[in-house]
C-alpha positions as a Python dict, from the first residue, in 0.01 Angstrom:
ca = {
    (1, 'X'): (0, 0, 0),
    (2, 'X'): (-153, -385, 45),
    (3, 'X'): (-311, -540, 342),
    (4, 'X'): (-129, -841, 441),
    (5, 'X'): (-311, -1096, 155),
    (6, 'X'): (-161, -1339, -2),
    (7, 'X'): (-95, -1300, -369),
    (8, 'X'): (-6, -1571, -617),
    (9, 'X'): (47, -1604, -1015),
    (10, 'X'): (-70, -1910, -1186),
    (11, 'X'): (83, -1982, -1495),
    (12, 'X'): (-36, -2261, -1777),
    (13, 'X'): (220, -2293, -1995),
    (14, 'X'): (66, -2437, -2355),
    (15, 'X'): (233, -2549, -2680),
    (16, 'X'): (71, -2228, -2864),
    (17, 'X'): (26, -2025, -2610),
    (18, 'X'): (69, -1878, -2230),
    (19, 'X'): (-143, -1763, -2005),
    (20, 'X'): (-68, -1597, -1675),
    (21, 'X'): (-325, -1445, -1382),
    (22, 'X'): (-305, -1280, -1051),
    (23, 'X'): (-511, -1474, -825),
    (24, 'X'): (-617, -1327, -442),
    (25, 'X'): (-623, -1542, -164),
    (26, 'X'): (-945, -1661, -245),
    (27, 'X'): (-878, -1815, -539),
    (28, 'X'): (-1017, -1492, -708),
    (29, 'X'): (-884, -1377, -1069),
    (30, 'X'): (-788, -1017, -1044),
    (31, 'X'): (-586, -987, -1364),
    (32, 'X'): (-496, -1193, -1650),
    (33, 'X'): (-272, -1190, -1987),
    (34, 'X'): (-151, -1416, -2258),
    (35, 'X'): (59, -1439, -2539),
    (36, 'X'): (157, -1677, -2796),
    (37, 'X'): (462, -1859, -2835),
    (38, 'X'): (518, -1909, -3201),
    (39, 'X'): (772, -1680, -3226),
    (40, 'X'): (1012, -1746, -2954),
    (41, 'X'): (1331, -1927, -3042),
    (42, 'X'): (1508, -2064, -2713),
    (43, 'X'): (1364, -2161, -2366),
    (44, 'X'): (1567, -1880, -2255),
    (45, 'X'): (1369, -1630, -2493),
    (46, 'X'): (1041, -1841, -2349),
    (47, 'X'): (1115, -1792, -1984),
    (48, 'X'): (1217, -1463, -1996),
    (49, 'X'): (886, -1347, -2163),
    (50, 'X'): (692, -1540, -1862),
    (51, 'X'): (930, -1365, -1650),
    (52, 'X'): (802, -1015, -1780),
    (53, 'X'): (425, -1147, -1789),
    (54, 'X'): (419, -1214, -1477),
    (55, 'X'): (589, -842, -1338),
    (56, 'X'): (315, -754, -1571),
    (57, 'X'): (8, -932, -1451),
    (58, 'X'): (81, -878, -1086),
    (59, 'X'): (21, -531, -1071),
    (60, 'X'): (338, -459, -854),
    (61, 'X'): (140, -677, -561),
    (62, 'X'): (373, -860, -342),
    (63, 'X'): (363, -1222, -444),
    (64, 'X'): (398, -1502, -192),
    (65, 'X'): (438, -1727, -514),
    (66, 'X'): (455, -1836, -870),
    (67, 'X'): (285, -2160, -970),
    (68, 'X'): (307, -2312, -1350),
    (69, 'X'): (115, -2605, -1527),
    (70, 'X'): (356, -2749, -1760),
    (71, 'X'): (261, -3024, -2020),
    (72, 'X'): (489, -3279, -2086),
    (73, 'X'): (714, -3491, -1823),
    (74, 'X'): (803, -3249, -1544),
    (75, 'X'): (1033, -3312, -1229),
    (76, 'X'): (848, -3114, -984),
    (77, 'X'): (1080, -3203, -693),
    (78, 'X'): (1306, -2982, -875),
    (79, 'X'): (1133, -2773, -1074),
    (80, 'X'): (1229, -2908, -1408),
    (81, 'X'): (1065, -2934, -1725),
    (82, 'X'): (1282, -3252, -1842),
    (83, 'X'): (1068, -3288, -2208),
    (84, 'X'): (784, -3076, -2262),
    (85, 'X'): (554, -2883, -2577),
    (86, 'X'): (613, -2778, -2908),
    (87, 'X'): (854, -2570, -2808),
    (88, 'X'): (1189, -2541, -2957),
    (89, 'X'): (1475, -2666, -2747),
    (90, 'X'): (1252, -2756, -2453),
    (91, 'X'): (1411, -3000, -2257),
    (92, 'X'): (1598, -2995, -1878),
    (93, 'X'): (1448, -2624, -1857),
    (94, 'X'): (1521, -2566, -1485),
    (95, 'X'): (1151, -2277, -1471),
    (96, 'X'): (1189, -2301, -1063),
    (97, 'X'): (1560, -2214, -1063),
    (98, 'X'): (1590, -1940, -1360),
    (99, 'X'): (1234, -1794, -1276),
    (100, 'X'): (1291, -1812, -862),
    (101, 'X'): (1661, -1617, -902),
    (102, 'X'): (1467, -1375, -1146),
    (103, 'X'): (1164, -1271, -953),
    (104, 'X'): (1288, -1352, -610),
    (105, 'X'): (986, -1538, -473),
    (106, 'X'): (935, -1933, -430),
    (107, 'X'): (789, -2118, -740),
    (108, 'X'): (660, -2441, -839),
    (109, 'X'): (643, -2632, -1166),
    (110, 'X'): (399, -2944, -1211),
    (111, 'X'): (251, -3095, -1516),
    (112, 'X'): (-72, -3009, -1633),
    (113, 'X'): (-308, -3288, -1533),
    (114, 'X'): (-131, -3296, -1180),
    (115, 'X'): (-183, -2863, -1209),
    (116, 'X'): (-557, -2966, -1314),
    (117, 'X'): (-612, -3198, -1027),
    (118, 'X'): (-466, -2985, -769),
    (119, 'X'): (-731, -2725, -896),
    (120, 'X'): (-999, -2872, -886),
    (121, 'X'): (-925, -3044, -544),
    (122, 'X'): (-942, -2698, -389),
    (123, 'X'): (-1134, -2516, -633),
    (124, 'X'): (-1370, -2724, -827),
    (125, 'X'): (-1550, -3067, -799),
    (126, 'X'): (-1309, -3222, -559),
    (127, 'X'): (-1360, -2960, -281),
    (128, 'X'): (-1470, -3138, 19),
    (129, 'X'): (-1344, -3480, -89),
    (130, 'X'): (-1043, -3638, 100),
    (131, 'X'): (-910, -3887, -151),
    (132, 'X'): (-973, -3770, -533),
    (133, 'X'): (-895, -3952, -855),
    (134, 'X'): (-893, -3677, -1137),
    (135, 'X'): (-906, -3812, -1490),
    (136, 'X'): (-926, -3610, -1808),
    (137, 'X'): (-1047, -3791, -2096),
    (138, 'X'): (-921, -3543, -2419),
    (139, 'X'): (-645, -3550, -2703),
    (140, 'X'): (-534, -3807, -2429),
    (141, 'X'): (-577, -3929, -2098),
    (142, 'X'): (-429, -3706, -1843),
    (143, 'X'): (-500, -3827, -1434),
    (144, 'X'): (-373, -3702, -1107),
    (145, 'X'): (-437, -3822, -747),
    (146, 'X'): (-521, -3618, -451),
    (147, 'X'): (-429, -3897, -161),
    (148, 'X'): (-519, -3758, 227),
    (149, 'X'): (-524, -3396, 46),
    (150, 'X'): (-126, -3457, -82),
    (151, 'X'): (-96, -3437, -436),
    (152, 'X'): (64, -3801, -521),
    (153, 'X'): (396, -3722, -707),
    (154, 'X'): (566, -4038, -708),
    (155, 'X'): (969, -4088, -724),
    (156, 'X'): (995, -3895, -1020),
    (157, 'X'): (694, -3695, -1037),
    (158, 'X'): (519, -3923, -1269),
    (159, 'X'): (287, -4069, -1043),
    (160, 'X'): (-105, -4130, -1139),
    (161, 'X'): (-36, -4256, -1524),
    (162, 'X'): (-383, -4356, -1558),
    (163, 'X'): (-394, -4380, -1939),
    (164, 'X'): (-88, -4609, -1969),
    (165, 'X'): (-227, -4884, -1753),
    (166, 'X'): (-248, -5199, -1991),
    (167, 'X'): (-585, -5281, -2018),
    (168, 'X'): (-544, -5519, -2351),
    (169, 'X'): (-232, -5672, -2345),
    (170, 'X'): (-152, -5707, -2765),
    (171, 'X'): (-438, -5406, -2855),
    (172, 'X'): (-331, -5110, -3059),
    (173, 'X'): (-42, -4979, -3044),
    (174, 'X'): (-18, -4651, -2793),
    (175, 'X'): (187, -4350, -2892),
    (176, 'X'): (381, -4433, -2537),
    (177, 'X'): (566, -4785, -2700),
    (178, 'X'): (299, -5013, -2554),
    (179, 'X'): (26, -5177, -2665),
    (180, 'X'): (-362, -5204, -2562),
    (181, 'X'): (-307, -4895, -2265),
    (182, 'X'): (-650, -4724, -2171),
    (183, 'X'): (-549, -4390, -2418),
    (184, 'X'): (-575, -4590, -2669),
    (185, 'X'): (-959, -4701, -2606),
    (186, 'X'): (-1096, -4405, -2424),
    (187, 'X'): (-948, -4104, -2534),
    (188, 'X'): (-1114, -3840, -2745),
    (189, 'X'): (-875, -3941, -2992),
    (190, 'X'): (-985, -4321, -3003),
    (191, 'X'): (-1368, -4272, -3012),
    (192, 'X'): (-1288, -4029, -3338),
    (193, 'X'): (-1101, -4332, -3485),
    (194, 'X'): (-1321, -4573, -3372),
    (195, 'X'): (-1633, -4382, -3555),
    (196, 'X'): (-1440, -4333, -3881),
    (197, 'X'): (-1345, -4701, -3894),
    (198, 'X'): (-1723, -4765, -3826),
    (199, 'X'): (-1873, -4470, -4064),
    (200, 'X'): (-1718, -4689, -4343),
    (201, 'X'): (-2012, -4812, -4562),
    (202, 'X'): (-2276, -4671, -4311),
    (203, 'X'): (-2477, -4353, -4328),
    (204, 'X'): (-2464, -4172, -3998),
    (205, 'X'): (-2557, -3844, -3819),
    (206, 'X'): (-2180, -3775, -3712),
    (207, 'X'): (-2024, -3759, -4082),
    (208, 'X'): (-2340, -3499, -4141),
    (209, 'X'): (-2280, -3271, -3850),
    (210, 'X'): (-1901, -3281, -3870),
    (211, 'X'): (-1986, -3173, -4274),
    (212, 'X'): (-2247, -2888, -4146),
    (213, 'X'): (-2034, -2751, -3874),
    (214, 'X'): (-1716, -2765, -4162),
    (215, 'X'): (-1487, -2966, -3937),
    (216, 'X'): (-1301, -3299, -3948),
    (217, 'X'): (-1492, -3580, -3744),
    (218, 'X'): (-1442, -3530, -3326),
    (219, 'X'): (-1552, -3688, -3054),
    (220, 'X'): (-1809, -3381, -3023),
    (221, 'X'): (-1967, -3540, -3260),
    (222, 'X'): (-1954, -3822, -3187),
    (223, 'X'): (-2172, -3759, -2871),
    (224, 'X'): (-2380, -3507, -3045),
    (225, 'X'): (-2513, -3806, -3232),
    (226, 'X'): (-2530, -4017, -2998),
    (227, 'X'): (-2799, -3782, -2813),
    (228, 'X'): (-2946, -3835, -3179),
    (229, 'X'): (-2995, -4167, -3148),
    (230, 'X'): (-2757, -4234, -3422),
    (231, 'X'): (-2697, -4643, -3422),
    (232, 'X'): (-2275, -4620, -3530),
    (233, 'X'): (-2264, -4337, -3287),
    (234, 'X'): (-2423, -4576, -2965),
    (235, 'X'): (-2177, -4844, -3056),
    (236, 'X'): (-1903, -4600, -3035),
    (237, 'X'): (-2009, -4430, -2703),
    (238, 'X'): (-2116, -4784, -2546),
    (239, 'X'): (-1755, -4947, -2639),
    (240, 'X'): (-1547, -4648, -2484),
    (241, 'X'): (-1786, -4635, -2200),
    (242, 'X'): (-1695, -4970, -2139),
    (243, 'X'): (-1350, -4878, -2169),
    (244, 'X'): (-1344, -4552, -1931),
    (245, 'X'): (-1507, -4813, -1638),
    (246, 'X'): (-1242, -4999, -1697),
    (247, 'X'): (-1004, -4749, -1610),
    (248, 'X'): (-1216, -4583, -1345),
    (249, 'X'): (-1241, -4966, -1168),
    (250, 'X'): (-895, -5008, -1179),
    (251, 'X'): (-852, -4626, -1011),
    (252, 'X'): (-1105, -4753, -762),
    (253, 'X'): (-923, -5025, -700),
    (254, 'X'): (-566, -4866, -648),
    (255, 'X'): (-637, -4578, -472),
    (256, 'X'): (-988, -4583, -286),
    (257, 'X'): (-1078, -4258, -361),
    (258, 'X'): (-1436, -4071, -189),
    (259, 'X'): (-1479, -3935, -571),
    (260, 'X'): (-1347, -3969, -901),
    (261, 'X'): (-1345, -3609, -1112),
    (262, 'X'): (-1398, -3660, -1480),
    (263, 'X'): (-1283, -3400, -1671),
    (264, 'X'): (-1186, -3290, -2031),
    (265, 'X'): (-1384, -3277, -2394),
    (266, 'X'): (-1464, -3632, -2340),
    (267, 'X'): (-1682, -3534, -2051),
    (268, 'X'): (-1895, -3242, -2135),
    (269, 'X'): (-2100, -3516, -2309),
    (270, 'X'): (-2275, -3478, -1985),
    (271, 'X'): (-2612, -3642, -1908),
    (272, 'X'): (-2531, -3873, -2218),
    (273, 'X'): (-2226, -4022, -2042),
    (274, 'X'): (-2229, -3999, -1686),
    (275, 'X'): (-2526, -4254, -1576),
    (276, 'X'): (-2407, -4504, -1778),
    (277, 'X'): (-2020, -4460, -1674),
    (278, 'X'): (-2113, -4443, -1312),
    (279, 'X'): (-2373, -4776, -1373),
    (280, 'X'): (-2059, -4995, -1559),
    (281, 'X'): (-1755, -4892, -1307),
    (282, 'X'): (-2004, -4974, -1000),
    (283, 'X'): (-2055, -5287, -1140),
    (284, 'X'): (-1713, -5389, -1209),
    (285, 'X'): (-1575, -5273, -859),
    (286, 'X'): (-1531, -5563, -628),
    (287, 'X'): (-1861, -5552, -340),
    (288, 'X'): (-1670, -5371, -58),
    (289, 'X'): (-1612, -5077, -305),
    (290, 'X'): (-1946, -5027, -433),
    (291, 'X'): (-2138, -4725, -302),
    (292, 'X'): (-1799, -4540, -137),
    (293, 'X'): (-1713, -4344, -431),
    (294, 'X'): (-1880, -4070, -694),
    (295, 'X'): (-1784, -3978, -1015),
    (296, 'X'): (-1849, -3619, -1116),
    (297, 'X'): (-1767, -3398, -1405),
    (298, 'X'): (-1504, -3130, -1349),
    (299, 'X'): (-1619, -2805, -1214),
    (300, 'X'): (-1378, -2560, -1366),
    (301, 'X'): (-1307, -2485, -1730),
    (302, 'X'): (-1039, -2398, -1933),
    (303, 'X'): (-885, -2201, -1647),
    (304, 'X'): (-839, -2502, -1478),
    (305, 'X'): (-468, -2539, -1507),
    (306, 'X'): (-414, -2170, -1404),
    (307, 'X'): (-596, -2248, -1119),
    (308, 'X'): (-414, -2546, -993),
    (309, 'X'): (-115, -2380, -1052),
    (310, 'X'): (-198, -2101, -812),
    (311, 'X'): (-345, -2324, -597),
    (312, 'X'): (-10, -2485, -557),
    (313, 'X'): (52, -2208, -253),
    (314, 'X'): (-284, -2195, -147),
    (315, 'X'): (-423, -2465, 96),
    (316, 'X'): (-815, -2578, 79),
}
């Protein structure tokens, strides 16, 4: 019936939604579904509805795997999700032990930015590299680490924290307990913050475009002003520049990575963002450093974490 290719499912598991595809052994989509969750009650309900989506999406091809992005802390060791979405009741959900006795082929469970990381080592703008730093810069900060082409796990699987390092010792409070971590400067949420504490009293192009395009203030436009030349807009962009070199030194620093992938919302501000990032973390990198790593936006889009998740049984 099928040649002897390998066949995996990626799944990104969401707080709103899941999305499942059958991926060939080159990394090709051939199928795809999703569904929402806003209905389901119970993990159980949850996993069993991923467990028919993926009989579904796999066309009856033999799968050599099952691979899912998970947001939240997950125990990928064991396959646990230990605290994850929005989900009701979704905490210690063993995926790799209900969903491996269910469909009777190995899975794997890691969070999403490690899922995201993985992908875009062997999919996207990491291919080729030996040692990659992957940092998204959206809601949050999300990183994961690609060390002598291992993904870094850690003891506990929560290895590559990024945007918890301390950066201001006594700054703003972070959602995590601290205070003054890098989230709380660089993160698509903090340069929205930062331009509505700065929009106060001042006229500028980002309160206008938010207005035209009927949405509360982002950090989309945030950098679509900027590219206007709009003055509260630079000061905002220049301050969580500063910020995101910061972070990317300190990743330099740690790891000695070939590149650095920058990924999320944060960084399809594109030309806007990228020479001036790349100029401020050179220049904070101690001399032996300079000029042995890149930073490069992420290649792959939102099917990033589906990817990586696949890619979990796939080698580059």
């Amino acid at each position: 019936m099928h040649n002897n290719e390998q066949y995996v499912v990626g799944v990104d598991l969401g707080g709103t939604k899941i999305a499942a595809a059958l991926f060939n052994a080159k990394g090709e989509i051939l199928n795809r579904e999703r569904m929402e969750t806003a209905h389901a009650r119970t993990a159980e309900e949850v996993v069993q509805r991923m467990i028919d989506m993926i009989r579904s999406v796999s066309l009856d091809h033999p799968l050599s795997g099952v691979g899912l992005a998970s947001p939240g802390a997950v125990n990928s060791k064991d396959g646990i999700v230990l605290h994850g979405t929005n989900l009701p009741e979704w905490t210690n959900v063993p995926l790799k032990k209900w969903m491996g006795e269910a469909l009777g082929v190995p899975v794997q469970v890691v969070n999403d930015a490690n899922a995201a990381a993985w992908g875009e080592y062997v999919r996207g703008a990491g291919k080729g590299s030996e040692h990659m730093v992957y940092v998204t810069f959206s809601t949050g900060i999300g990183a994961g680490i690609v060390l002598d082409g291992k993904l870094l796990l850690g003891t506990t699987s929560f290895a590559g924290e990024l945007g918890h390092n301390i950066i201001e010792p006594g700054g703003p409070a972070c959602s995590c307990g601290n205070n003054g971590c890098l989230e709380v400067f660089a993160s698509g949420t903090a340069i929205k913050d930062a331009a509505v504490e700065l929009m106060q009293g001042r006229t500028s192009a980002i309160a206008e475009l938010a207005a035209a395009q009927n949405e509360a203030v982002s950090a989309k436009h945030v950098f679509e002003a900027y590219r206007q030349k709009d003055a509260v807009a630079a000061e905002v962009v220049n301050r969580a520049i500063h910020y995101m070199a910061l972070g990317l030194a300190n990743a330099v620093h740690t790891f000695n990575p070939d590149r650095i992938v920058v990924g999320g919302g944060v960084s399809k501000a594109g030309d806007s963002l990228f020479p001036a990032l790349r100029a401020q973390t050179e220049q904070l990198v101690m001399k032996p450093y300079r000029g042995t790593y890149e930073i490069v936006p992420a290649g792959l889009k939102d099917d990033v974490g589906l990817i990586g998740a696949a890619a979990l049984f796939q080698t580059v």
